[in-house]
Structure formats: C-alpha cells, structure tokens
Coordinates of C-alpha atoms and ligand atoms in Angstrom, one line a residue:
X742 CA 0.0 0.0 0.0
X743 CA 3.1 1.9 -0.3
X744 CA 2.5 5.6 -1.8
X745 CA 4.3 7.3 -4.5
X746 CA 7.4 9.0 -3.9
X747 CA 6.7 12.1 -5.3
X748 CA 2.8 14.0 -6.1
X749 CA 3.2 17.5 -8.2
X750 CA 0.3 19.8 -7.4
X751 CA -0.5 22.2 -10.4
X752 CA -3.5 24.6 -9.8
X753 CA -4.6 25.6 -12.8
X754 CA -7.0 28.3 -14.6
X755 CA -6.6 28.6 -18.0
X756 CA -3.7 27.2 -18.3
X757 CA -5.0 24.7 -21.7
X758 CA -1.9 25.6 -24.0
X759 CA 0.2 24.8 -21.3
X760 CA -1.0 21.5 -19.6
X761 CA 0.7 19.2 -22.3
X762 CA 4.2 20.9 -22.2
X763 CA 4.1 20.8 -18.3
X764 CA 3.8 17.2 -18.8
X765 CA 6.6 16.7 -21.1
X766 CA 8.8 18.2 -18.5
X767 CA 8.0 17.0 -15.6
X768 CA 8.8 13.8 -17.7
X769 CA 11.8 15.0 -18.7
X770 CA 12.6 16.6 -14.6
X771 CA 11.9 13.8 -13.0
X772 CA 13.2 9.9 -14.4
X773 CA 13.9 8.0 -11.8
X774 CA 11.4 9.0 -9.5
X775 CA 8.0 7.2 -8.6
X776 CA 5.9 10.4 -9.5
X777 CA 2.6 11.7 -10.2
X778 CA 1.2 15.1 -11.0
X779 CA -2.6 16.3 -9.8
X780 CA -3.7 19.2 -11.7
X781 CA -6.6 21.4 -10.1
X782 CA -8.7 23.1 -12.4
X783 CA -11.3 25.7 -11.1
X784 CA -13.5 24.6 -14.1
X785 CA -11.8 26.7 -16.5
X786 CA -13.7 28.2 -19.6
X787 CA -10.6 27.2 -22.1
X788 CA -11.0 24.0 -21.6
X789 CA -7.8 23.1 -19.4
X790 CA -9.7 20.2 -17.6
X791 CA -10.2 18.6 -20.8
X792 CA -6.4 18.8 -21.9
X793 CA -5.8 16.8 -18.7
X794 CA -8.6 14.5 -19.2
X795 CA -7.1 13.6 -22.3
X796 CA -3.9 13.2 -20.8
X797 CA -5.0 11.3 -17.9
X798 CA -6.3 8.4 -20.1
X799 CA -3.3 7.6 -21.6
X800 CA -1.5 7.9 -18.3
X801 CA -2.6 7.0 -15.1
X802 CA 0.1 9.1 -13.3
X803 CA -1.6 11.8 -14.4
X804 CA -5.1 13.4 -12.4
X805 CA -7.3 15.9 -12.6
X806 CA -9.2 17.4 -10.0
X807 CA -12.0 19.6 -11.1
X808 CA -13.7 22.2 -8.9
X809 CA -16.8 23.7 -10.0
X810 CA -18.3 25.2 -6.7
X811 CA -15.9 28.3 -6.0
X812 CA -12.3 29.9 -7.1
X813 CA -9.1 30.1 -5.4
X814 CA -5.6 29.3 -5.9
X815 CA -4.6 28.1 -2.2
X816 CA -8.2 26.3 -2.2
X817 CA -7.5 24.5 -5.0
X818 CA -3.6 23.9 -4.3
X819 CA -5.0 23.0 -0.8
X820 CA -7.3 20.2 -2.4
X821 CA -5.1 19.1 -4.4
X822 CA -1.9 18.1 -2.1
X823 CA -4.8 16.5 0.6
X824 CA -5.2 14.0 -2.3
X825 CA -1.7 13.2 -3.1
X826 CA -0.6 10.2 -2.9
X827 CA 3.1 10.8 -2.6
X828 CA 5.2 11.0 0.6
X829 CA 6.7 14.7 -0.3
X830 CA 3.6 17.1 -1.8
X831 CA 5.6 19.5 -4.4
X832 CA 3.3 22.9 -5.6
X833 CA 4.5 24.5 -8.4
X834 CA 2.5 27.0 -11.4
X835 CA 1.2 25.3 -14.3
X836 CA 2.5 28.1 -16.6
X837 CA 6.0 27.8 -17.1
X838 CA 7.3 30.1 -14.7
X839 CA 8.2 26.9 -12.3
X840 CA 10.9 24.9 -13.9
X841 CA 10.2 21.1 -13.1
X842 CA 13.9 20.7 -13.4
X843 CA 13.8 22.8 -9.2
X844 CA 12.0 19.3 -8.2
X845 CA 15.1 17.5 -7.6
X846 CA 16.3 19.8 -5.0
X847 CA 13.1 20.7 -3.5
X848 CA 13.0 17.2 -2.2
X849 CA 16.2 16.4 -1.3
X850 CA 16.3 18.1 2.3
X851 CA 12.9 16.0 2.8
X852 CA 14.2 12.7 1.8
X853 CA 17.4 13.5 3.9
X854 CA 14.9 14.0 6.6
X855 CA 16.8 17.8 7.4
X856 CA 13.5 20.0 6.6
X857 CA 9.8 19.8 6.3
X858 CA 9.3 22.5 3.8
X859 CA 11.8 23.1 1.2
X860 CA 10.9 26.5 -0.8
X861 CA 11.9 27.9 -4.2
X862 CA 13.0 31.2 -3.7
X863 CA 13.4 33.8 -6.0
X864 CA 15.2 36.7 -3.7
X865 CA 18.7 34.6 -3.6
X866 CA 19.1 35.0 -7.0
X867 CA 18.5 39.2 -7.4
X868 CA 19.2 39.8 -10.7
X869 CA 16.5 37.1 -12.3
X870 CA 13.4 38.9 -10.2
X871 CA 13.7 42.4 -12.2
X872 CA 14.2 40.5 -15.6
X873 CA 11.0 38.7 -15.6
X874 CA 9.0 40.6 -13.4
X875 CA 7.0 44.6 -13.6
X876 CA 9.0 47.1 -11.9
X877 CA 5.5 47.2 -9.9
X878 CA 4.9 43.6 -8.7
X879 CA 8.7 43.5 -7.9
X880 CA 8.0 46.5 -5.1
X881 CA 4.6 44.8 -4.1
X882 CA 6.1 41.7 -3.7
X883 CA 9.2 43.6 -1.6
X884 CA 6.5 44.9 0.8
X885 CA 4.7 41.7 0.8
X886 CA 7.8 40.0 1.7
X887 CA 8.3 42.4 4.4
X888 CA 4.9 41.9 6.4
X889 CA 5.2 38.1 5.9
X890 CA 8.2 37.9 7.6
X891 CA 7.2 40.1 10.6
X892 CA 4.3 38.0 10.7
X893 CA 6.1 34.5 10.4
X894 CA 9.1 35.9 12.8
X895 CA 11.3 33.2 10.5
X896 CA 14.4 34.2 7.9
X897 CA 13.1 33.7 4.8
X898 CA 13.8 35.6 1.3
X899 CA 10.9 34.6 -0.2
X900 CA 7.8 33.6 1.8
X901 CA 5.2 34.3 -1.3
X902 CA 6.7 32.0 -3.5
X903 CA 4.4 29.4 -5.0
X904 CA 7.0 27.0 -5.9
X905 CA 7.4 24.8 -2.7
X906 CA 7.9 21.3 -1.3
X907 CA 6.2 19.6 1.9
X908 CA 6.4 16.3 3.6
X909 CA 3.2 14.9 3.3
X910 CA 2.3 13.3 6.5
X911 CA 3.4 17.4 8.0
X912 CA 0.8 18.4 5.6
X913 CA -2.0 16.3 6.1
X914 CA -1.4 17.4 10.2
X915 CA -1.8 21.1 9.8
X916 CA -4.1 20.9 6.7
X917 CA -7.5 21.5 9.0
X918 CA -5.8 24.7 10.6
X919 CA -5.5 26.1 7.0
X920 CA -7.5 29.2 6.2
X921 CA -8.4 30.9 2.9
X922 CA -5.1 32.7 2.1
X923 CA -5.6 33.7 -1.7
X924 CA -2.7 33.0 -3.6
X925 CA -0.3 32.6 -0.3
X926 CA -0.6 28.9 0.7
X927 CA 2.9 29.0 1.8
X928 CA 2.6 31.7 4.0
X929 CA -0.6 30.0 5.4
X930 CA 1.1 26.8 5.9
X931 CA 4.3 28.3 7.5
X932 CA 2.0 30.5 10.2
X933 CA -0.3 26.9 11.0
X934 CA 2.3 24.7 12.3
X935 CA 6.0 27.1 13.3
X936 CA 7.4 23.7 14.1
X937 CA 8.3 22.7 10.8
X938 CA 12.0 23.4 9.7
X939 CA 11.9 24.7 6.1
X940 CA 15.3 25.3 3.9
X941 CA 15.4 27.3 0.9
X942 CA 17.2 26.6 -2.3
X943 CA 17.2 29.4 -5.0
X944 CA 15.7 29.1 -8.4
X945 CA 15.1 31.7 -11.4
X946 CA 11.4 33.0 -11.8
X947 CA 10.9 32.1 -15.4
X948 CA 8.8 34.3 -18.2
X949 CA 4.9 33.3 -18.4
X950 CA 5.1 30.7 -21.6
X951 CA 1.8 32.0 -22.6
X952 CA -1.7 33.4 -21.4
X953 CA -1.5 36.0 -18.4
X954 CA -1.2 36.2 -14.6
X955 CA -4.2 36.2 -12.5
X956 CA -2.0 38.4 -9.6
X957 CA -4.2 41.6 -8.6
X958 CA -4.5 44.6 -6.4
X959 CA -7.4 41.8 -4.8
X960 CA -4.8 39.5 -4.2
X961 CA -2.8 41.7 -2.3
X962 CA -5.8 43.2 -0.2
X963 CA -6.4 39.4 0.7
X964 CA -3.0 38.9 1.6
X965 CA -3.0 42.1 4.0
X966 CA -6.1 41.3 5.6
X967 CA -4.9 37.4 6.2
X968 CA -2.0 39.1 8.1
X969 CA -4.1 41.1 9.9
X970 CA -6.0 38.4 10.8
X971 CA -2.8 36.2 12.1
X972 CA -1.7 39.5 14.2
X973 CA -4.3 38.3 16.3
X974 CA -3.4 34.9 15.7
X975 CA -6.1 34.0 13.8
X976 CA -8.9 35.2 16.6
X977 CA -10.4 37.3 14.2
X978 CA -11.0 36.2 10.7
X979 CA -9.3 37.4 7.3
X980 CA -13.4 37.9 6.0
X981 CA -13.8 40.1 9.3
X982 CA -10.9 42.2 9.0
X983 CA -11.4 43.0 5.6
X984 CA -15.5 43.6 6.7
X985 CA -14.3 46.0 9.3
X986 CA -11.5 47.7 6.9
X987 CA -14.7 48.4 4.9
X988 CA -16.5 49.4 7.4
X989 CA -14.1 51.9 8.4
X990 CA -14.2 53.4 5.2
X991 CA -18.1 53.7 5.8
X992 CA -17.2 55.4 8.8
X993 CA -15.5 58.7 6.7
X994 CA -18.5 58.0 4.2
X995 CA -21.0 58.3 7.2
X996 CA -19.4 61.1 9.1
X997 CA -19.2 63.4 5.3
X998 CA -22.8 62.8 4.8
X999 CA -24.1 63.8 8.5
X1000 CA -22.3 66.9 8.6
X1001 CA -24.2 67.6 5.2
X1002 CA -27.7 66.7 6.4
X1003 CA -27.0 68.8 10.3
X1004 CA -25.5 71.4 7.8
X1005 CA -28.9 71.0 5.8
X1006 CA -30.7 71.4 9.3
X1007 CA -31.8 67.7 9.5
X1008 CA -31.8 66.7 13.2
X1009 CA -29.7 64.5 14.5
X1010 CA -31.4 61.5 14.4
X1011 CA -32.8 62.1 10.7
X1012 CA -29.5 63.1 9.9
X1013 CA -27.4 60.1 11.6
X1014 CA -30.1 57.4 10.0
X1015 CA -29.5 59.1 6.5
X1016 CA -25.9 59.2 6.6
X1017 CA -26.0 55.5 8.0
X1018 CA -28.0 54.5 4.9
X1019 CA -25.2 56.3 2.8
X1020 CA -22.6 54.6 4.7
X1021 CA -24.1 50.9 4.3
X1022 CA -24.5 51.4 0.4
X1023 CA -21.0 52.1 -0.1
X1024 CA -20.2 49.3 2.8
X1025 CA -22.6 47.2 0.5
X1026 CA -20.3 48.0 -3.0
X1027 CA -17.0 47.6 -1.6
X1028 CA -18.1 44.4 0.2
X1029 CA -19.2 42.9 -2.8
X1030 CA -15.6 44.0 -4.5
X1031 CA -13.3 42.8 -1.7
X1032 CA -14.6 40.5 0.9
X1033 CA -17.2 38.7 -0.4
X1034 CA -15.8 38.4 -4.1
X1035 CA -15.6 35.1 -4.5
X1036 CA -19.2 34.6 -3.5
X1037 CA -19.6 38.6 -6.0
X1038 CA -23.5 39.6 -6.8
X1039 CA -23.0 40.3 -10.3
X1040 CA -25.8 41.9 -12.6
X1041 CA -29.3 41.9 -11.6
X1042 CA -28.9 40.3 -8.4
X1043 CA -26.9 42.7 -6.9
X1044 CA -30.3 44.4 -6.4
X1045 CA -31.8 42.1 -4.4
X1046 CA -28.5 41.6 -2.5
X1047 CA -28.3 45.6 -1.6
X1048 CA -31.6 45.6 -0.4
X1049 CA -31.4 42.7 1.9
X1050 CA -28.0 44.4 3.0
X1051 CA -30.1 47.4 3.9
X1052 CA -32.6 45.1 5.5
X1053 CA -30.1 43.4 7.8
X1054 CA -27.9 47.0 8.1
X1055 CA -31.7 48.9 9.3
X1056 CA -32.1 46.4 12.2
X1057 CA -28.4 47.2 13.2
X1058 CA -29.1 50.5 11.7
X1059 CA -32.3 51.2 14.6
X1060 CA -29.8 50.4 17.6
X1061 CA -27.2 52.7 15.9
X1062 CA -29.1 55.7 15.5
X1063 CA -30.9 54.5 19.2
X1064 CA -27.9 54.6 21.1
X1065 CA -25.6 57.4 19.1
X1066 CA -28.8 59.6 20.2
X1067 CA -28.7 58.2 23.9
X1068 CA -25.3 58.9 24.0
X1069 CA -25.3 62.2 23.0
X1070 CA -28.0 63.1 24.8
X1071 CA -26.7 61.8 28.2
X1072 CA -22.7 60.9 27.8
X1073 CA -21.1 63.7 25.8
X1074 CA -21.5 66.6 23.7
X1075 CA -19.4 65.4 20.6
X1076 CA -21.3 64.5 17.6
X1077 CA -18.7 62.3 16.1
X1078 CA -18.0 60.5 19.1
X1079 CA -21.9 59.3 19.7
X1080 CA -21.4 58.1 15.9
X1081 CA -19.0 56.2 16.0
X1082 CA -20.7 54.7 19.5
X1083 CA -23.6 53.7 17.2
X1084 CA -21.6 52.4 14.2
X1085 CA -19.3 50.5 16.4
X1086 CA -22.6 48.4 17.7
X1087 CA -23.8 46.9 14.2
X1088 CA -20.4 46.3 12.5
X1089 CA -20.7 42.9 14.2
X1090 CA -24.1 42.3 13.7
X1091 CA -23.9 43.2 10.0
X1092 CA -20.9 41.1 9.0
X1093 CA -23.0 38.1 11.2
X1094 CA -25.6 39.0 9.1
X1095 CA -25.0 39.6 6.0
X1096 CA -22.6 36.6 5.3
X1097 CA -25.6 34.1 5.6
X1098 CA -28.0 36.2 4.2
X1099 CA -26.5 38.2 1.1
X1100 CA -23.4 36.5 0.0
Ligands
GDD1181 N1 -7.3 26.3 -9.8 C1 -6.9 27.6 -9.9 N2 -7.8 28.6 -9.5 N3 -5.7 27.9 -10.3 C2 -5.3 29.2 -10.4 C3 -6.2 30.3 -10.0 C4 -7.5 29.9 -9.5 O1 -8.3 30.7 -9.1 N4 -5.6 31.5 -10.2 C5 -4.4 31.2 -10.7 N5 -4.2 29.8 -10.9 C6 -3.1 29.1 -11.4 C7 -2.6 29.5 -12.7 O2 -3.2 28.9 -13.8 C8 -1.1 29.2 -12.6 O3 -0.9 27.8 -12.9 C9 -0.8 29.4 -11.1 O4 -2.0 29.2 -10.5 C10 -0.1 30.7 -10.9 O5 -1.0 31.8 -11.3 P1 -0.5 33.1 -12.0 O6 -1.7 33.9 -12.3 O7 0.4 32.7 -13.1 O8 0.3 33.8 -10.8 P2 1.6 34.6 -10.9 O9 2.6 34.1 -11.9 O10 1.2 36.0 -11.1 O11 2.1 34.5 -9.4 C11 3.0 33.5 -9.1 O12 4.0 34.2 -8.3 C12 3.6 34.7 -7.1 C13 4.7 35.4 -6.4 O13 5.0 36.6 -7.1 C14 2.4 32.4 -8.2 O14 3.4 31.4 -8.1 C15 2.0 32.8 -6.9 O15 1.7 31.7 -6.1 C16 3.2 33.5 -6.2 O16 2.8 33.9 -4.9
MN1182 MN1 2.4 32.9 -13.4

C-alpha cells in the first residue's frame, strides 16, 4: 500500500496551452522518480480540464481534480496536495514560470529528513526577479515579503513563493488549521504549524510561456487582511478584518454625509439614519468587491443583495441611531464621538448577518 514518492500539485485556470508541455517536463525533470502530477482546475472556460482528461487516459500518473463550486488558488492547491498520494507534496504553477527541473532539489532536504518544507526562492538569486518581473509587482512583492516575515518571525527571502515542497504526513497534520489565504498557501502553511523546519534553495522565476497572470490589487488586499487576521493569531478572521476595513471606510462616508444633512438642518437623528444609509450602500459595494468576491453579486442580483444588505444594516441600523442619540444626549457633547458609538454596535451584527443572508 506503499505511496508514490513524489505528487506535483498544479492549480490551474486557463492554463490549456500549457498542460501538455508541463507534462513533457516533468517527464523530462523527473526519471527516476515514482511520481505523479494532480492538476486542479477551477472549471476553467478554455478548456484546461479537458487537456488533462485527455492526458489522464493515456496515463494514469496523471489526475485531474476539477472544482466547480468556487475559485481560489490556495483552495485548490490545498485540495489538491490533501489527495496526493506521494510522501513529499511538491506545488508549483502550471504556466511555465516553475521549472520542473527545481523538483530535484526541492526534495532532497525532505528525503534526507533535514526540513519539512523546502521553498523555491526567487530573492537569492537578485538579478532574475527584475528580468521577468514589472517594476511594480517586484515593489509589491518587496513589501509583501516584508509583512510576511514580521508576521512568520522566520528568515526567509521569499515567503510568497508558489513553488514549494512539503512532507506529506506534515501536511495532512496542519491541513484542518489552513484558512483561505488567496494566492499565499505557503505563507498560510508556514503560520499553521511554526514547528516545521523549512530550507530554501534558489531558483530563477521564469517568463509566463503563454496566457496571463491572475496576480491583482485583490490578491494583495487578501493577503494584507490574512495578516491582519494572524496579528491576532487568527482570533479574528481574514473575511472580518477586511469587513471591518470596509467598514471603516463607511465610517469617513457616514461622518461626510451627517455633517451635510445637520448642515442641511436635518436633526440629529434624521440626519445620523441618513448618513447611515449612505454609509451601508458604499459598505454594501466595496463588500461585494473585496470580501465577499468570491461569493460577487454580479448583474441583476446585486439588487436584491443591496436591499437585503439594507434590510439586515436597518435592524443594526435602529440600535445605531438609538444609542448614538442616547449617548449624545446623556454621555457627551461630541457629535462624532456618539457616531461612532452607534456604528461600532452593528459592525458585528452586520458582517453576522450579512454573510448568511446576502453572500
Ligand atoms: N485552480 C486555480 N484557481 N488555479 C489558479 C487560479 C485559480 O483561481 N488562479 C491562478 N491559478 C493558477 C494559474 O493557472 C497558474 O498555474 C498558477 O495558479 C499561478 O497563477 P498566475 O496567475 O500565473 O500567478 P503569478 O505568476 O502572477 O504568481 C506567481 O508568483 C507569485 C509570487 O509573485 C504564483 O506562483 C504565486 O503563487 C506566487 O505567490
Ligand atoms: Mn504565473
């Protein structure tokens, strides 16, 4: 019942010109060695799953997995290495940037039995990063690099990488701490279990062989708000920070509109409700953009999503305005301050809310 030596996880999203060449080089990479290689398609419109499919018949070391519920690069590179049959789980990109020919060394400190994580990292090797990479994504991943490793409190040059090897049985221990990460499953991985030893062994971030990156402004907001969320080591999380972030932007939203209405002689309670409203419609957009987008309202039902946002923000939204007016009336003259008493109450009962009912 002895495994394989060796499974290569590939998430993949439109990745269909490139799923055969992969192939040929892990081939080529890795003679010798008892391997097999589980791509993870997030049903992909080009028709990636099927270029495996066809694949997979003529050779049974090579899987698909096929996910048709959500999207996600860790999710799927998470699903992937929990069915791996092979005693070290390699992940690697399925477009070329990744060279199979890295394998070799990724597993070597794991078969020696020295580490537990072995990582390809692009920072020992300076020169290679500006080469193939924006002048922009080399700065955000500088300052990515930066947070991870004050988060991690670990050495590493390149904790973003997604080129990385771990020992299976390690793996499948930690696997039901993992969170939701976005593209960082290393990072993830690294801040579930600080037990494992991990050794890095450089490698040259190669050029895109074709299609294009799927690396956004998103990915980095989910990557901040992950970190956040391990400040408190994972007490509060990622979805909740970033819910809070946005409410916090409400907060300026809120506090320019009621200093319109009082300006426009509203009272205060007319004017706190109104600016509320304001406040939980831009709360409602940016939600739908940031934390909730892999579950996005697109099209027509966003309406019916803003209003039951509304609905569950006016119950919230009735304590706010109840309590910013008791606590103006009886605990302090500052306007602002009884505001932000109010808002402060429904943030929680909102983001309860609104992620069983809206998204
Ligand atoms: N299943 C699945 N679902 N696969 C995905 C998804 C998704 O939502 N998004 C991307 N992929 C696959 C791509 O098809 C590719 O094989 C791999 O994941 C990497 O995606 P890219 O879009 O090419 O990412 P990148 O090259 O910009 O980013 C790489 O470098 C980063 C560091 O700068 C990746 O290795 C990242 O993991 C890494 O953090
Ligand atoms: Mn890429």
């Amino acid at each position: 019942m002895s495994g394989r030596e060796l499974s290569v996880i590939v998430p993949v999203f439109n990745e269909a010109p490139n799923v055969g060449p992969m192939v040929a080089a892990l081939e080529g990479a890795l003679a010798g060695i008892d391997w097999e290689v589980i791509f993870v398609d997030d049903n992909s419109p080009d028709g990636t799953a099927g270029k495996v499919h066809d694949l997979a018949q003529r050779d049974s070391r090579i899987r698909l997995i096929v996910r048709v519920a959500d999207r996600g690069l860790a999710k799927s590179a998470i699903q992937g290495m929990l069915s791996g049959n092979g005693d070290v789980l390699v992940v690697m990109d399925g477009d070329g940037q990744h060279e199979p020919e890295i394998i070799r060394r990724l597993m070597q400190p794991l078969v020696d039995g020295t580490a537990d994580v072995a990582t390809a990292s692009r920072n020992l090797q300076e020169k290679q990063i500006a080469t193939s990479l924006s002048r922009r994504r080399v700065y955000l991943s500088q300052f990515g690099n930066l947070l991870c490793r004050m988060v991690l409190r670990r050495r590493l040059s390149d904790p973003l990488t997604g080129f990385f090897a771990i020992d299976r049985e390690r793996f499948i221990q930690l696997a039901d701490r993992l969170g939701d990460p976005g593209f960082k499953v290393l990072m993830d991985i690294l801040s579930a279990d600080r037990t494992l030893r991990v050794q890095e062994v450089p490698f040259a971030f190669g050029a895109r062989s074709q299609g294009e990156s799927k690396l956004d402004l998103f990915v980095a907001w989910q990557l901040l708000m992950f970190l956040v969320s391990r400040l408190t080591a994972g007490l509060i999380p990622a979805r909740f920070v970033s819910f809070a972030a946005v409410g916090l932007s409400g907060v300026a939203v809120h506090l320019v509109l009621l200093m319109l209405f009082l300006s426009a002689a509203a009272t205060f309670p007319v004017a706190q409700a109104l600016a509320a409203t304001g406040a939980a419609t831009s709360n409602f957009a940016f939600n739908n953009l940031l934390t909730f987008r892999d579950q996005r309202l697109r099209g027509w039902a966003i309406i019916p999503g803003l209003l039951k946002f509304l609905l569950v923000s006016s119950a919230g939204l009735f304590a706010n305005v109840a309590i910013a007016t008791l606590t103006l009336n009886h605990l302090t003259d500052y306007v602002i301050l009884a505001a932000l008493v109010g808002i402060a109450m429904d943030t929680v009962w909102k983001y309860v809310m609104s992620s069983r009912l809206v998204w």
